[in-house]
Coordinates of C-alpha atoms in Angstrom, one line a residue:
M547 CA 179.1 -192.8 -24.0
L548 CA 176.0 -191.8 -22.0
Q549 CA 175.1 -188.9 -24.8
K550 CA 175.1 -191.8 -27.5
I551 CA 172.9 -194.1 -25.6
L552 CA 170.6 -191.3 -24.9
E553 CA 170.5 -190.0 -28.6
R554 CA 170.0 -193.7 -29.7
E555 CA 166.9 -194.0 -27.4
L556 CA 165.7 -190.7 -28.4
A557 CA 165.7 -191.8 -31.9
S558 CA 163.8 -194.9 -31.1
G559 CA 160.9 -193.4 -29.1
F560 CA 162.8 -195.1 -25.9
S561 CA 161.9 -198.5 -27.4
S562 CA 164.4 -200.2 -25.2
L563 CA 162.9 -198.9 -22.2
P564 CA 159.2 -200.1 -22.1
G565 CA 157.2 -199.1 -19.1
T566 CA 159.6 -195.9 -18.8
H567 CA 157.6 -193.2 -16.7
I568 CA 159.3 -190.2 -16.3
K569 CA 157.6 -186.9 -14.6
G570 CA 159.4 -183.6 -14.2
T571 CA 159.5 -180.1 -14.1
L572 CA 161.9 -178.0 -16.2
P573 CA 162.4 -174.3 -15.0
V574 CA 163.7 -172.4 -18.4
P575 CA 165.1 -169.1 -17.5
G576 CA 163.5 -166.0 -19.7
A577 CA 167.3 -165.7 -20.8
L578 CA 167.4 -169.1 -22.3
L579 CA 164.2 -168.2 -24.0
N580 CA 165.0 -164.9 -25.3
Q581 CA 168.5 -166.5 -26.7
A582 CA 166.2 -169.0 -28.6
L583 CA 164.1 -166.7 -30.1
K584 CA 167.4 -164.6 -30.9
D585 CA 168.6 -167.6 -32.5
V586 CA 165.3 -168.1 -34.6
L587 CA 165.1 -164.5 -35.9
A588 CA 168.9 -164.7 -36.9
K589 CA 167.9 -167.2 -39.3
K590 CA 165.0 -165.6 -41.0
G591 CA 165.0 -162.1 -42.9
G592 CA 161.9 -159.5 -42.7
P593 CA 160.6 -156.8 -40.8
V594 CA 161.2 -158.5 -37.2
K595 CA 164.6 -157.7 -35.9
G596 CA 164.1 -158.7 -32.3
V597 CA 162.0 -160.0 -29.9
M598 CA 162.6 -160.2 -26.0
V599 CA 159.9 -161.9 -23.5
A600 CA 159.7 -160.8 -19.8
L601 CA 158.1 -163.8 -18.2
L602 CA 155.8 -162.5 -15.1
E603 CA 153.6 -164.1 -12.4
G604 CA 150.7 -166.1 -13.0
N605 CA 151.1 -167.2 -17.2
K606 CA 151.7 -163.3 -18.0
A607 CA 154.2 -162.1 -19.9
I608 CA 155.2 -159.0 -22.2
A609 CA 156.7 -159.3 -25.7
V610 CA 159.0 -156.3 -26.9
I611 CA 159.2 -156.9 -30.8
A612 CA 161.7 -154.9 -32.6
I613 CA 160.5 -154.0 -36.2
D614 CA 162.5 -152.2 -39.0
Q615 CA 159.8 -150.9 -40.9
F616 CA 159.3 -146.9 -41.8
L617 CA 155.4 -147.0 -41.2
L618 CA 155.6 -148.6 -37.9
P619 CA 157.0 -148.0 -34.3
K620 CA 160.1 -149.2 -33.7
T621 CA 159.1 -151.5 -31.0
L622 CA 155.9 -152.8 -30.1
E623 CA 154.7 -154.1 -26.8
L624 CA 152.5 -157.2 -26.4
P625 CA 151.3 -158.5 -23.1
F626 CA 149.9 -161.8 -23.3
T627 CA 148.7 -164.7 -21.2
I628 CA 149.8 -168.5 -21.8
E629 CA 147.2 -171.2 -21.7
P630 CA 148.7 -173.7 -19.2
V631 CA 147.6 -176.9 -20.9
V632 CA 149.7 -177.9 -23.7
A633 CA 149.0 -181.6 -24.3
N634 CA 145.8 -182.7 -25.6
N635 CA 144.3 -185.3 -27.6
G636 CA 148.0 -186.5 -28.5
K637 CA 148.9 -183.1 -29.8
L638 CA 151.3 -180.6 -28.2
V639 CA 150.0 -176.9 -29.2
A640 CA 150.9 -173.8 -26.9
V641 CA 148.2 -171.3 -26.9
I642 CA 148.8 -167.5 -26.5
E643 CA 146.3 -165.1 -26.1
L644 CA 147.3 -161.7 -26.8
E645 CA 145.4 -158.7 -25.2
S646 CA 143.8 -156.9 -27.9
P647 CA 146.4 -154.7 -29.7
G648 CA 143.7 -153.5 -32.3
G649 CA 144.4 -151.0 -34.8
L650 CA 147.5 -151.6 -37.4
V651 CA 149.4 -153.4 -34.6
G652 CA 146.3 -156.3 -34.4
A653 CA 146.2 -156.7 -38.2
L654 CA 149.8 -157.2 -38.5
I655 CA 149.5 -159.9 -36.0
P656 CA 148.4 -162.9 -38.8
L657 CA 151.3 -161.4 -40.5
L658 CA 154.3 -161.5 -37.8
A659 CA 152.7 -165.3 -36.8
G660 CA 153.2 -166.3 -40.6
L661 CA 157.1 -165.4 -40.2
M662 CA 157.4 -168.4 -37.7
P663 CA 157.0 -172.0 -38.6
G664 CA 154.1 -173.8 -36.7
V665 CA 152.3 -170.6 -35.5
T666 CA 149.3 -169.7 -36.6
A667 CA 147.1 -166.8 -35.7
N668 CA 143.2 -166.4 -35.3
G669 CA 142.1 -163.3 -34.1
T670 CA 144.2 -162.5 -30.8
T671 CA 145.0 -165.9 -30.1
L672 CA 148.3 -167.5 -31.3
S673 CA 148.7 -171.3 -31.6
I674 CA 152.3 -173.0 -31.6
D675 CA 152.2 -176.4 -32.9
L676 CA 155.2 -177.7 -30.7
G677 CA 154.7 -181.2 -31.5
A678 CA 155.4 -180.4 -35.4
R679 CA 158.5 -178.1 -34.4
V680 CA 159.9 -181.0 -32.2
K681 CA 159.3 -183.8 -35.2
E682 CA 160.9 -181.3 -37.5
K683 CA 164.1 -180.6 -35.5
S684 CA 164.5 -184.4 -34.2
G685 CA 162.7 -186.3 -36.8
H686 CA 160.7 -188.4 -34.2
D687 CA 157.1 -187.7 -33.1
F688 CA 157.0 -187.7 -29.2
A689 CA 153.6 -186.7 -28.8
P690 CA 152.1 -190.0 -28.4
L691 CA 154.8 -190.6 -25.2
I692 CA 153.6 -187.3 -23.5
E693 CA 150.5 -187.8 -20.9
S694 CA 150.6 -184.4 -20.0
L695 CA 152.6 -180.7 -20.4
T696 CA 151.7 -178.1 -18.7
L697 CA 153.4 -174.4 -18.9
S698 CA 153.5 -171.6 -16.1
T699 CA 155.3 -168.7 -15.4
R700 CA 156.8 -166.9 -12.8
R701 CA 159.1 -163.9 -12.6
G702 CA 162.0 -164.7 -15.2
F703 CA 160.8 -168.1 -15.5
L704 CA 158.8 -170.6 -17.7
D705 CA 158.0 -173.9 -15.7
I706 CA 157.3 -176.9 -18.2
S707 CA 155.9 -179.8 -16.3
F708 CA 155.7 -183.3 -18.0
S709 CA 154.9 -186.7 -17.8
L710 CA 156.3 -189.0 -20.2
R711 CA 155.3 -192.6 -20.7
V712 CA 156.8 -195.4 -22.6
P713 CA 154.0 -198.1 -23.5
E714 CA 154.9 -201.7 -22.1
E715 CA 156.1 -204.0 -24.4
K716 CA 153.0 -206.0 -26.0
A717 CA 153.2 -210.0 -25.4

C-alpha cells in the first residue's frame, strides 16, 4: 500500500504534499553502480562489452572499459574526476572530467559517449543529463523540485547529497 502511495506521489510531483522538504545523503555502493552500468550495456550492442568503475577518495575514480574491437586494446583504463555540483539553474547535469587520454583513445571518447543516451562529450569533459534520463524513465520532470544535488566519492561509494522541496500551495 505504501508503495502505491509513493508511486502516486512521485507521478504527481508530490502535489499532495505541498511544503515538503527532504534533505539526505544516499550512499551508493560501487557494486550497485557497476550493476547499473552492466544492465545498461546489456541492452546495447556495439564495441563496449563492459564497464567497471572503481570509486576513490576525493571525487576521483577509474573506469575500466572492455572493448571488443580488433584494432583496440581489450581494456582501457580511464581515470576521471566527478564534479561535485549536479543541480544548476533547474538542470541536473553530472560532469565528468577525464584525465587526458590522448591518441586513439582520446579520439574514441566522443564515439563511446554517443553510445549512451544523455551523454555528450566535449574534449575530455563528459556531461550526463540526469534530468532527462530520470524524465525518460519515470515520465516526470523532478528537476524543478531539487534545490541542490551534489556528488562525492570515497573508497567504494558514490555519495549523493540532495535537498528536495515541494512548493507551498498557492492561495
